[in-house]
Short mmCIF file of C-alpha atoms in Angstrom, two decimals:
data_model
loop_
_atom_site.label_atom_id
_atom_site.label_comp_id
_atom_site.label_asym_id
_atom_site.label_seq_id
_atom_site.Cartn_x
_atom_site.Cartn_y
_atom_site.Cartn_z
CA UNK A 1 1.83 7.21 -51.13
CA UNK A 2 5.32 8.60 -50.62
CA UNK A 3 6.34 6.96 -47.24
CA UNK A 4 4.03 3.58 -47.99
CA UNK A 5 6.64 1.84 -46.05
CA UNK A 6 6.78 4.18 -43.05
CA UNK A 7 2.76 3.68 -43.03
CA UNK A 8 2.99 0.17 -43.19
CA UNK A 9 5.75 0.01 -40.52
CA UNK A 10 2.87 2.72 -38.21
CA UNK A 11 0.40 0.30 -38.71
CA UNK A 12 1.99 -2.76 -37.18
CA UNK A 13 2.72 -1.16 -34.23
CA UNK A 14 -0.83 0.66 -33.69
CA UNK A 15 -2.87 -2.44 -35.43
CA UNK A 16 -0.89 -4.74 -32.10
CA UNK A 17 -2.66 -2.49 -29.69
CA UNK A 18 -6.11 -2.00 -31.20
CA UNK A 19 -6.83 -5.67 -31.39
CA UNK A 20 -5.07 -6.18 -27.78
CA UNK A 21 -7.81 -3.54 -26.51
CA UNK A 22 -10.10 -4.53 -27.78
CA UNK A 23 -9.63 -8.55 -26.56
CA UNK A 24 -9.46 -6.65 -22.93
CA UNK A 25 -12.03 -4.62 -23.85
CA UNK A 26 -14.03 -7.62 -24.40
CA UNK A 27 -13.70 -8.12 -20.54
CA UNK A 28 -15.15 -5.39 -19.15
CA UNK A 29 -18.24 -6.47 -16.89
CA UNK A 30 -16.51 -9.72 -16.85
CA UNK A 31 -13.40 -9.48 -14.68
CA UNK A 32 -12.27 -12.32 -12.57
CA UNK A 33 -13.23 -9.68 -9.95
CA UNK A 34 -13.44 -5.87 -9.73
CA UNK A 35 -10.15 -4.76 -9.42
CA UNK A 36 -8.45 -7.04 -12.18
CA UNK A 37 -11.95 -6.42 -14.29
CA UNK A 38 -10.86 -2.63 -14.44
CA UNK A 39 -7.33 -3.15 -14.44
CA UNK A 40 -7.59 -5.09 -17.37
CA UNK A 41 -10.03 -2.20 -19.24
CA UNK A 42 -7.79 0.28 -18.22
CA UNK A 43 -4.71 -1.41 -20.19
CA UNK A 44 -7.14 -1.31 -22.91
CA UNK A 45 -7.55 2.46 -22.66
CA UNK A 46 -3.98 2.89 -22.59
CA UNK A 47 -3.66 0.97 -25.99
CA UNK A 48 -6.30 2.36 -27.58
CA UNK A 49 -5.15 5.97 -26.90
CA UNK A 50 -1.38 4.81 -28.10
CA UNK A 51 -3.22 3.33 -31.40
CA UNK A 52 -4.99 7.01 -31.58
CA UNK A 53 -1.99 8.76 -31.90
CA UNK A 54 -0.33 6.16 -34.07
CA UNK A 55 -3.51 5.99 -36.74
CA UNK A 56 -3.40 10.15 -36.51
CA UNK A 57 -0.23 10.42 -37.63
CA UNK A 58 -0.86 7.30 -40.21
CA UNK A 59 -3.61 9.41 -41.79
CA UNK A 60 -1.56 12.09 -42.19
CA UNK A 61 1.24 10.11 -43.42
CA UNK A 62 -1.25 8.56 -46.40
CA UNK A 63 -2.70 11.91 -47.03
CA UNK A 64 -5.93 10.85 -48.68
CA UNK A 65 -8.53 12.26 -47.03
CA UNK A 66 -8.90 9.18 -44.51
CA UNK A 67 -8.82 9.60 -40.62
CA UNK A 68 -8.01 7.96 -37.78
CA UNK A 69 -11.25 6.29 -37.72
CA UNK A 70 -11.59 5.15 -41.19
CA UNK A 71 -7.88 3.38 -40.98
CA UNK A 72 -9.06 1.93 -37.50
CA UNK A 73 -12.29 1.09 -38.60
CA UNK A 74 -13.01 0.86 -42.27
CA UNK A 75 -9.78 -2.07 -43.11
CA UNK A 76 -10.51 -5.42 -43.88
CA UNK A 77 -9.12 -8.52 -42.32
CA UNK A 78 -6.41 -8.93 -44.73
CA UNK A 79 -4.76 -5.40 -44.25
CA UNK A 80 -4.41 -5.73 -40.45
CA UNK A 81 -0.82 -5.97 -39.10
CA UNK A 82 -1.10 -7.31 -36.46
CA UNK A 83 1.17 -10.28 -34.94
CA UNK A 84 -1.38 -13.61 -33.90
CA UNK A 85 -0.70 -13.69 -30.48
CA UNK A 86 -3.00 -10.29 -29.58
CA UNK A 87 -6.00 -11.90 -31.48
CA UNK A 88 -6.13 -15.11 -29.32
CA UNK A 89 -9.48 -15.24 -27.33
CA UNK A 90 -9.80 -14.94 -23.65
CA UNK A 91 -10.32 -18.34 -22.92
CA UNK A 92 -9.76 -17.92 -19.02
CA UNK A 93 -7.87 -15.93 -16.97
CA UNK A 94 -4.60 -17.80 -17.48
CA UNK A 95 -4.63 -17.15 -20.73
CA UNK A 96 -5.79 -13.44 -20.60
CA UNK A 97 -2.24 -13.14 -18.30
CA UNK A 98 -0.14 -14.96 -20.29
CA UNK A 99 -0.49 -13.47 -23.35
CA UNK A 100 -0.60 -9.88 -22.19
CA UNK A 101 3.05 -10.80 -20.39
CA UNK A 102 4.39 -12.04 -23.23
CA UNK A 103 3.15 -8.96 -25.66
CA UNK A 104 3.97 -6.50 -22.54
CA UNK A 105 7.56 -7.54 -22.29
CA UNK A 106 8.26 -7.31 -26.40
CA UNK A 107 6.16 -3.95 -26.12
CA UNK A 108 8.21 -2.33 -23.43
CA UNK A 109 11.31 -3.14 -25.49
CA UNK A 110 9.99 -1.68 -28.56
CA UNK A 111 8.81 1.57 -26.70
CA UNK A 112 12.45 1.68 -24.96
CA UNK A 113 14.09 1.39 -28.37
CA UNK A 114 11.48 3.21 -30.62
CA UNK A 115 12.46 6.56 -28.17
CA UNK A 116 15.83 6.83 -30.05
CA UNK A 117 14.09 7.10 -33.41
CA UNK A 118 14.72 9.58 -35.80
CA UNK A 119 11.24 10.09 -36.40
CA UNK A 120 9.92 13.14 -33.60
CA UNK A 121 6.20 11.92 -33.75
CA UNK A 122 7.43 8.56 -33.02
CA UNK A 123 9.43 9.29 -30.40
CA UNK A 124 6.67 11.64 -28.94
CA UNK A 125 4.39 8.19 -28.50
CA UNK A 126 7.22 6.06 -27.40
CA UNK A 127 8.22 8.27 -24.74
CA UNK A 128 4.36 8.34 -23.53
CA UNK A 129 3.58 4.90 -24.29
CA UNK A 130 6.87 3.80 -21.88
CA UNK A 131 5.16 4.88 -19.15
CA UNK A 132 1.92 3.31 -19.21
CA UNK A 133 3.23 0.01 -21.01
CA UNK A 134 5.73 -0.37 -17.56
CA UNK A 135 2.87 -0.47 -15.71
CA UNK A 136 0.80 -3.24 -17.78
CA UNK A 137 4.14 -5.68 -17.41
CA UNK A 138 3.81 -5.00 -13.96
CA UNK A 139 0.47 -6.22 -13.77
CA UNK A 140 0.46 -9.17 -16.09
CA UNK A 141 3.95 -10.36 -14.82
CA UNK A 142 2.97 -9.67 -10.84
CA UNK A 143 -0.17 -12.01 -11.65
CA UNK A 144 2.13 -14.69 -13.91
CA UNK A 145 3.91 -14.86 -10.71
CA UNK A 146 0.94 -15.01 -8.28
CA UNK A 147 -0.70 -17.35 -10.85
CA UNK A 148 2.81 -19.87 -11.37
CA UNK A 149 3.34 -19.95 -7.33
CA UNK A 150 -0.19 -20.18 -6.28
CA UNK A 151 -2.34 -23.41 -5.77
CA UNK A 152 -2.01 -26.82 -7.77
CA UNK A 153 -4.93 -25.84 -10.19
CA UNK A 154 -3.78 -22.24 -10.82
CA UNK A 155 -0.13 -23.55 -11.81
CA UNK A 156 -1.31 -25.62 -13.73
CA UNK A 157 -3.42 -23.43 -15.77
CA UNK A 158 -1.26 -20.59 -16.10
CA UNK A 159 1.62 -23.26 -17.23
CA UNK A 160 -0.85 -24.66 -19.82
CA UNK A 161 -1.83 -20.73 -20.92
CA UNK A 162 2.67 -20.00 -21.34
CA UNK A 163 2.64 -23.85 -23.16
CA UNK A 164 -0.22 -22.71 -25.59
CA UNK A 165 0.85 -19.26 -26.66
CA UNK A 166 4.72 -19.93 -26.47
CA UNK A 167 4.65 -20.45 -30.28
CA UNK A 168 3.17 -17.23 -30.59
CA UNK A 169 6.53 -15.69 -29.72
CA UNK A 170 8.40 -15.97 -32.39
CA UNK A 171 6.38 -13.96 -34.35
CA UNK A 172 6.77 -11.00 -32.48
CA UNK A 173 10.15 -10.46 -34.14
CA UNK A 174 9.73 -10.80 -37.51
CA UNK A 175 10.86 -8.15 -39.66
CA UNK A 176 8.65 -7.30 -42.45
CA UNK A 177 10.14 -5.77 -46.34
CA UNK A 178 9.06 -2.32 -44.70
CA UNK A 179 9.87 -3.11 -41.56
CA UNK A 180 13.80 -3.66 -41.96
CA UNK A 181 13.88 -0.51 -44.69
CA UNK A 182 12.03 1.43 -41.80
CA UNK A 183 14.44 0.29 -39.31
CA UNK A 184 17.76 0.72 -41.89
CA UNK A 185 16.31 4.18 -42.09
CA UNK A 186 16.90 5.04 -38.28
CA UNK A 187 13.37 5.18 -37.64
CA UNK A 188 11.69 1.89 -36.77
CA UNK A 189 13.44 -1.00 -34.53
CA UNK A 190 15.43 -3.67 -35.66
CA UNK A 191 13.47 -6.53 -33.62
CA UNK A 192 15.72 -9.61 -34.01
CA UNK A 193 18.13 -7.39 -31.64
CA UNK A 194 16.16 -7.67 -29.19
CA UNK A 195 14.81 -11.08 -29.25
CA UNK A 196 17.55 -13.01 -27.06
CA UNK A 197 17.07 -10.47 -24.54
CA UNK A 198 13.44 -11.29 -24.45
CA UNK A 199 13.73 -14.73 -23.99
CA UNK A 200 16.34 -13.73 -21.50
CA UNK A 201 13.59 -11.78 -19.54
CA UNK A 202 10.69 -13.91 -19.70
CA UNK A 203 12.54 -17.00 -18.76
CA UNK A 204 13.55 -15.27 -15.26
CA UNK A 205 10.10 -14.26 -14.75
CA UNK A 206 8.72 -17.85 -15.49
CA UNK A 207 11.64 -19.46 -13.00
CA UNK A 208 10.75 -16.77 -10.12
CA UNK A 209 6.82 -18.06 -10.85
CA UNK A 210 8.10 -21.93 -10.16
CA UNK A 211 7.18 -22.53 -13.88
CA UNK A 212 8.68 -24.24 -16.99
CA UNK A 213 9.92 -22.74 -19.85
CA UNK A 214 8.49 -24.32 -22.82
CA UNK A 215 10.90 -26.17 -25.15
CA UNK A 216 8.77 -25.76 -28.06
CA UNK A 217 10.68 -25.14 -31.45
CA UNK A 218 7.38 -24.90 -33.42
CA UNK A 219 6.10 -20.91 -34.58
CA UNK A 220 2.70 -19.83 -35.80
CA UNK A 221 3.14 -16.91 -37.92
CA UNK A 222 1.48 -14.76 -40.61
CA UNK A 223 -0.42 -11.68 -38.81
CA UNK A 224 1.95 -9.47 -39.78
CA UNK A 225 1.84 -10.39 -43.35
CA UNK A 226 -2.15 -9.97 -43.07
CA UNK A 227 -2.64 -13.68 -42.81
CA UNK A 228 -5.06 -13.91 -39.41
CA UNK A 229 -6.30 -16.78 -37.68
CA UNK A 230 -10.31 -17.51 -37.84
CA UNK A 231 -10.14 -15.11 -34.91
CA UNK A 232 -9.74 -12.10 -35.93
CA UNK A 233 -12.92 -12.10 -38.51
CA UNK A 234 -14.95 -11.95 -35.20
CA UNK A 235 -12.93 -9.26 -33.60
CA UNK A 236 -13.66 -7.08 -36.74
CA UNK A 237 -17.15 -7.96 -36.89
CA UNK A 238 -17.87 -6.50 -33.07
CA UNK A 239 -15.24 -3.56 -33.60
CA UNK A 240 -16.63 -2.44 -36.82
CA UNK A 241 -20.22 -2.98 -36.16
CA UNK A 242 -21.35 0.60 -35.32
CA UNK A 243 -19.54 1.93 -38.51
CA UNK A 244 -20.34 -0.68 -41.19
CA UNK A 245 -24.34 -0.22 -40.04
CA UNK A 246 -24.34 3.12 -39.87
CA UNK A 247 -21.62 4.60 -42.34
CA UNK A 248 -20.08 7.77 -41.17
CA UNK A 249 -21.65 8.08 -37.75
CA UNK A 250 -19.74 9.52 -35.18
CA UNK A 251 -20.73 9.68 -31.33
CA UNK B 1 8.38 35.58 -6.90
CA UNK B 2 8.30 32.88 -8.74
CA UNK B 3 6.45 32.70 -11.99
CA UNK B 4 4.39 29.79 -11.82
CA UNK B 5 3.06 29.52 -15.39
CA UNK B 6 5.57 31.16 -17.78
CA UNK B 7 4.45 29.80 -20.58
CA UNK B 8 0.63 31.21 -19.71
CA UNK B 9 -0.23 34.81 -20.81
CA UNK B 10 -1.11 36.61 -17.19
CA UNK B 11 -4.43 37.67 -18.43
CA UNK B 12 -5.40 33.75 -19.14
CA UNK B 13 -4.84 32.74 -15.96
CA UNK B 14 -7.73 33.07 -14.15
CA UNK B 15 -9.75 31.55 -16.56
CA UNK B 16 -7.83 28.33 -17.33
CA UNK B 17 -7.93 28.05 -13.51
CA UNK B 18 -11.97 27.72 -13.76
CA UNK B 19 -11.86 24.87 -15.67
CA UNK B 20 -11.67 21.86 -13.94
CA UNK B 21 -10.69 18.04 -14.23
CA UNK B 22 -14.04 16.28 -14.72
CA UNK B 23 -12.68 13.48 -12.76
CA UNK B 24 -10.57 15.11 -9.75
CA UNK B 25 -13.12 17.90 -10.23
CA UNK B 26 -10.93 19.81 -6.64
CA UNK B 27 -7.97 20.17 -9.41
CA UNK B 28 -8.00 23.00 -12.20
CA UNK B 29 -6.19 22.24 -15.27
CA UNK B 30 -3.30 24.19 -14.07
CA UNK B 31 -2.82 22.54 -10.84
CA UNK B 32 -2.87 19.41 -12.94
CA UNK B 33 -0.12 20.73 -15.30
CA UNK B 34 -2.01 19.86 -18.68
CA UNK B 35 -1.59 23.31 -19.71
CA UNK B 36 2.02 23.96 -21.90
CA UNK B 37 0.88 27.20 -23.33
CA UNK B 38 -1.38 29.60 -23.76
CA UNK B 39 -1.03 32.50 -25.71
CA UNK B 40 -3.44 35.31 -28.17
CA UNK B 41 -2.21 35.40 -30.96
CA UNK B 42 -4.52 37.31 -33.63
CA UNK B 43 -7.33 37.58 -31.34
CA UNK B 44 -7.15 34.06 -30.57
CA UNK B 45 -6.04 31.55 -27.28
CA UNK B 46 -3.69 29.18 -28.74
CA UNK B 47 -3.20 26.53 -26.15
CA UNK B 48 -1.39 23.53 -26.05
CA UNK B 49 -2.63 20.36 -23.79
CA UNK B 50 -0.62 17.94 -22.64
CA UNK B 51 -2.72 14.32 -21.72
CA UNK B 52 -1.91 13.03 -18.87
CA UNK B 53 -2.08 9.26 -19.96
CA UNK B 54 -2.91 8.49 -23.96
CA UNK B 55 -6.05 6.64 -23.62
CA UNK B 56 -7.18 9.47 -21.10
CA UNK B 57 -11.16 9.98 -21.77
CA UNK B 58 -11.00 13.41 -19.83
CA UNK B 59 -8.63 14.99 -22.47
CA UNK B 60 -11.48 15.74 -25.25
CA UNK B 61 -13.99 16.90 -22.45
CA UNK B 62 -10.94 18.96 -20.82
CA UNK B 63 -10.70 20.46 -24.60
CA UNK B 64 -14.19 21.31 -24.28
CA UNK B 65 -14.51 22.67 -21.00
CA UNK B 66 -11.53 25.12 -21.91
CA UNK B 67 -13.16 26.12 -25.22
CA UNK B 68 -16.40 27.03 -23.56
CA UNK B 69 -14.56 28.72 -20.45
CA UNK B 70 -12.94 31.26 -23.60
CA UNK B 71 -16.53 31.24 -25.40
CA UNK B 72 -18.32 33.00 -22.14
CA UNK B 73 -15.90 35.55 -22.27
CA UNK B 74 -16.54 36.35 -26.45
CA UNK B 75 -12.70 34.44 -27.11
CA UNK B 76 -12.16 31.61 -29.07
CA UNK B 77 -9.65 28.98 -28.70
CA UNK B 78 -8.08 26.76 -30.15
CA UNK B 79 -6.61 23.85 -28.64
CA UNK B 80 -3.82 21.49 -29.53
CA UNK B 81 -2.41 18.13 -28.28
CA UNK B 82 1.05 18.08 -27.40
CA UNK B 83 2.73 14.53 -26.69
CA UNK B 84 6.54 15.44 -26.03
CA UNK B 85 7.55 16.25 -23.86
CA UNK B 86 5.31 13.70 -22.01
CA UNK B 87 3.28 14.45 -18.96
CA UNK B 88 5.06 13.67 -15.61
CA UNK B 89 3.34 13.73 -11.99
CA UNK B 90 5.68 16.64 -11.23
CA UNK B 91 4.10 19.17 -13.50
CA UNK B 92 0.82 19.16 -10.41
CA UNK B 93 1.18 21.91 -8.49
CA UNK B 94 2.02 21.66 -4.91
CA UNK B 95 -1.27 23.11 -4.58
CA UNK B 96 -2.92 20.83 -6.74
CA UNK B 97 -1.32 17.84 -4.46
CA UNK B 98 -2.59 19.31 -1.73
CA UNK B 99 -5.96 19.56 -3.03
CA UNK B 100 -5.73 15.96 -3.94
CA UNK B 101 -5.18 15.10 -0.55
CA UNK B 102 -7.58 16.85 0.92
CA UNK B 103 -10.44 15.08 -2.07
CA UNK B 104 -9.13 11.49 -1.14
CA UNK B 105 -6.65 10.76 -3.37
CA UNK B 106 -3.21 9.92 -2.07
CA UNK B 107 -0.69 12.29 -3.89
CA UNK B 108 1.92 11.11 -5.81
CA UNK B 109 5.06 9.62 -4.16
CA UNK B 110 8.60 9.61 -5.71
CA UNK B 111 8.74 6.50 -8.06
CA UNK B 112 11.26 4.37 -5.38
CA UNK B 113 8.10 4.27 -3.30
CA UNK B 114 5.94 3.00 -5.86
CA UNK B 115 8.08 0.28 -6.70
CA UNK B 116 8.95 -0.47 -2.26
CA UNK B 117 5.19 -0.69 -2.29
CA UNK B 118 5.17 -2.98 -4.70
CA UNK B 119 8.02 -5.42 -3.42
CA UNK B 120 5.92 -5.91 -0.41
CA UNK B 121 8.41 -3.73 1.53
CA UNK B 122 7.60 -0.88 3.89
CA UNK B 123 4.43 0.64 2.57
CA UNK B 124 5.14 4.24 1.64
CA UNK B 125 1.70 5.63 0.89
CA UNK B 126 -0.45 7.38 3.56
CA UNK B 127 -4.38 6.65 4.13
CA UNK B 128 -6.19 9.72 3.03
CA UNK B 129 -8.52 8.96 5.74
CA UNK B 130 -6.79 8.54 8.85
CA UNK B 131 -3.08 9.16 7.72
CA UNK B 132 -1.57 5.72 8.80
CA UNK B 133 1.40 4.20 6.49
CA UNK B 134 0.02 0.61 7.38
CA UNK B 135 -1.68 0.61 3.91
CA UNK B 136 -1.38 -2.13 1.06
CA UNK B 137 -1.97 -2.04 -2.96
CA UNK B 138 -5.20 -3.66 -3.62
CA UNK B 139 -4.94 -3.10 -7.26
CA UNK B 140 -2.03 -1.47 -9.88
CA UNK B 141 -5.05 0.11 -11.67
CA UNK B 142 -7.67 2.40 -9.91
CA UNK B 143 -10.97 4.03 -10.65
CA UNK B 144 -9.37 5.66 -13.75
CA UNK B 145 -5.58 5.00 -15.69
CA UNK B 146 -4.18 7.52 -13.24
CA UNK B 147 -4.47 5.83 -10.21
CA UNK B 148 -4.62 2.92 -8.05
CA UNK B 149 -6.37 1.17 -5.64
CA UNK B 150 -4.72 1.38 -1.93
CA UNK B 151 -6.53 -0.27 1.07
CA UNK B 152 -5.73 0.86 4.64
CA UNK B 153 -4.89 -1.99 7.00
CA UNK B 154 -5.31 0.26 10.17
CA UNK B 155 -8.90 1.72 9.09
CA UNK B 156 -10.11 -0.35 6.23
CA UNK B 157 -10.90 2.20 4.04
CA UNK B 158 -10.09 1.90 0.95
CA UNK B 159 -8.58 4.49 -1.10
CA UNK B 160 -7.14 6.27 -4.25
CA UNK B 161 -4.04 6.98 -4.65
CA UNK B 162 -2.35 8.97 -7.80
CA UNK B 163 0.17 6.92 -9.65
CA UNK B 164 3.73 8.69 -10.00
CA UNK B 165 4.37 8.93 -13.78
CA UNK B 166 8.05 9.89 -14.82
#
């Protein structure tokens, strides 16, 4: 493949947002209650139509033959590029808000800064994706807030949920070999520029919610790299279901 | 007067304005402003859609409905998606916001009153049902991407009201 390294640099960014929409999408039906229940699934659309136009242009970027579908669904664990945090389970609403602030805030940034690329297609999504992703970190963070200055029991979960995927963080600005040759090419986003800025933001969101900001030096990392955790085996068991059964099907 | 669709040849006009939005089925594509261009060229409607969010379901069907609109007629068309420049709430037609009002749906405000909504300031958006500004945002995400939940505080209804996208 002649741009391997723009491909590989595509497919972090889209791989973030599949397996983030597809956690939500795992909590449709089963909302907290009706309006965050399809709040939630719509963030997941919004993703999962970014990730469309990402794996599009992918495909045409590899030039094989393979679609859109095949790079969404026909990948095993090991090529997915995605960072940890997005494959963490939904373990209760807490957590479900937690970690969508902390990937909404470092996705915002990346869709501010990805609209001065040099690459048009990429700057098409960006400037598309801005939109909709300002709205998701107005959700998650308006319900961190709620969550942080609300009753005893809801502090202290959504406190515990910031305390668990905190190390998760860090992760979020690694630069991969492709990544930084992407980025030195004008077209992808040096990250580490934009790290102090995010600590900068989410630490003024978690003092408006009355919460503490973890002092927790420790990272878990290795998603982008295509090392998961035992997560993600079960994410790509439900999402690829339909097409491992029944090869080739389409709806 | 002004030429509304200049990017539309005349003669396409009145059939892109038959096809509908499956989900605000009162709007036509044009009122919605999905439509960028659409030209014959060779004997065929080139036309270039614009989706209104990425994720948007209605975009394939609205792909669809615009083929078989052309089909009836002995055309063919062919349809593209365009992302940049992206879609913005000002591209509906007064028209279409009017329409939009008159369905339910609280048009789109300018994005300040989004946001004053949002602070918990004055509440900018008007009840579809019995026009009062008394009104509160039940939810940032509504029946579909494109809109959100508003609940009136004067006559309880509850109602839609179309996000402003810039």
């Amino acid at each position: 493949m002649k741009d391997q390294d723009l491909y590989n640099y595509i497919l972090g960014v889209a791989d973030n947002s599949l397996i983030l929409g597809q956690r939500l999408g795992e909590l449709c039906g089963h909302g907290p209650n009706l309006e965050t229940d399809i709040a939630l699934t719509n963030i997941a659309l919004d993703l999962f139509g970014q990730t469309r136009s990402y794996y599009q242009y992918a495909a045409k970027i590899a030039g094989d033959g393979r679609t859109e579908d095949d790079i969404a669904m026909l990948r095993n664990e090991r090529d997915y590029k995605n960072v940890l945090l997005v494959e963490q389970p939904n373990t209760h609403f807490g957590h479900v808000i937690a970690r969508q602030f902390l990937f909404d805030v470092y996705h915002l940034q990346l869709m501010n800064a990805l609209q001065h690329s040099k690459d048009e297609m990429l700057v098409a999504i960006a400037r598309k994706g801005v939109k909709e992703v300002s709205y998701h970190k107005r959700f998650s963070g308006d319900w961190l807030k709620r969550l942080g200055d609300g009753t005893d029991e809801s502090k202290q979960n959504i406190q515990e949920a910031i305390d668990h995927f905190w190390p998760y963080t860090d992760e979020l600005f690694d630069m991969t070999d492709s990544d930084k040759k992407i980025a030195d090419q004008g077209i992808g986003v040096d990250m580490t520029t934009l790290k102090d800025d995010y600590y900068k933001q989410i630490s003024e969101v978690l003092e408006e919610a009355t919460l503490t900001i973890p002092d927790n030096p420790y990272s878990k990392r290795g998603g982008k790299q295509g090392i998961h955790t035992e997560h993600m085996g079960y994410i790509l068991t439900e999402l690829q279901y339909m097409q491992r059964t029944y090869p080739n099907m389409t709806w | 007067m002004i030429d509304l669709h200049p990017n539309i040849d005349a003669e396409l006009i009145p059939i892109l304005d038959e096809v509908a939005d499956p989900e605000i089925p009162v709007l036509t594509v044009l009122d919605l402003g999905v439509i960028r261009e659409a030209v014959i060229r060779n004997g065929k409607v080139m036309i270039k859609l614009t989706p209104t969010y990425s994720g948007c379901p209605a975009m394939d069907v609205i792909g669809d409905d615009i083929k078989a609109a052309f089909l009836k007629r002995g055309m063919k068309a062919e349809i593209t998606l365009v992302l940049a420049p992206a879609w913005s709430t000002d591209w509906i037609s007064e028209e279409g916001k009017r329409k939009m009002e008159a369905y339910g749906i609280a048009a789109p405000l300018e994005e300040t009153a989004d946001k004053e909504a949002l602070l918990g300031n004055k509440p900018l958006v008007k009840c579809t049902n019995c026009g009062s500004t008394h009104t509160r945002l039940v939810s940032q995400f509504g029946s579909t991407a494109c809109k959100a939940l508003f609940q009136c505080e004067d006559c309880m209804e509850p109602f839609d009201y179309f996000k402003c996208l810039k």
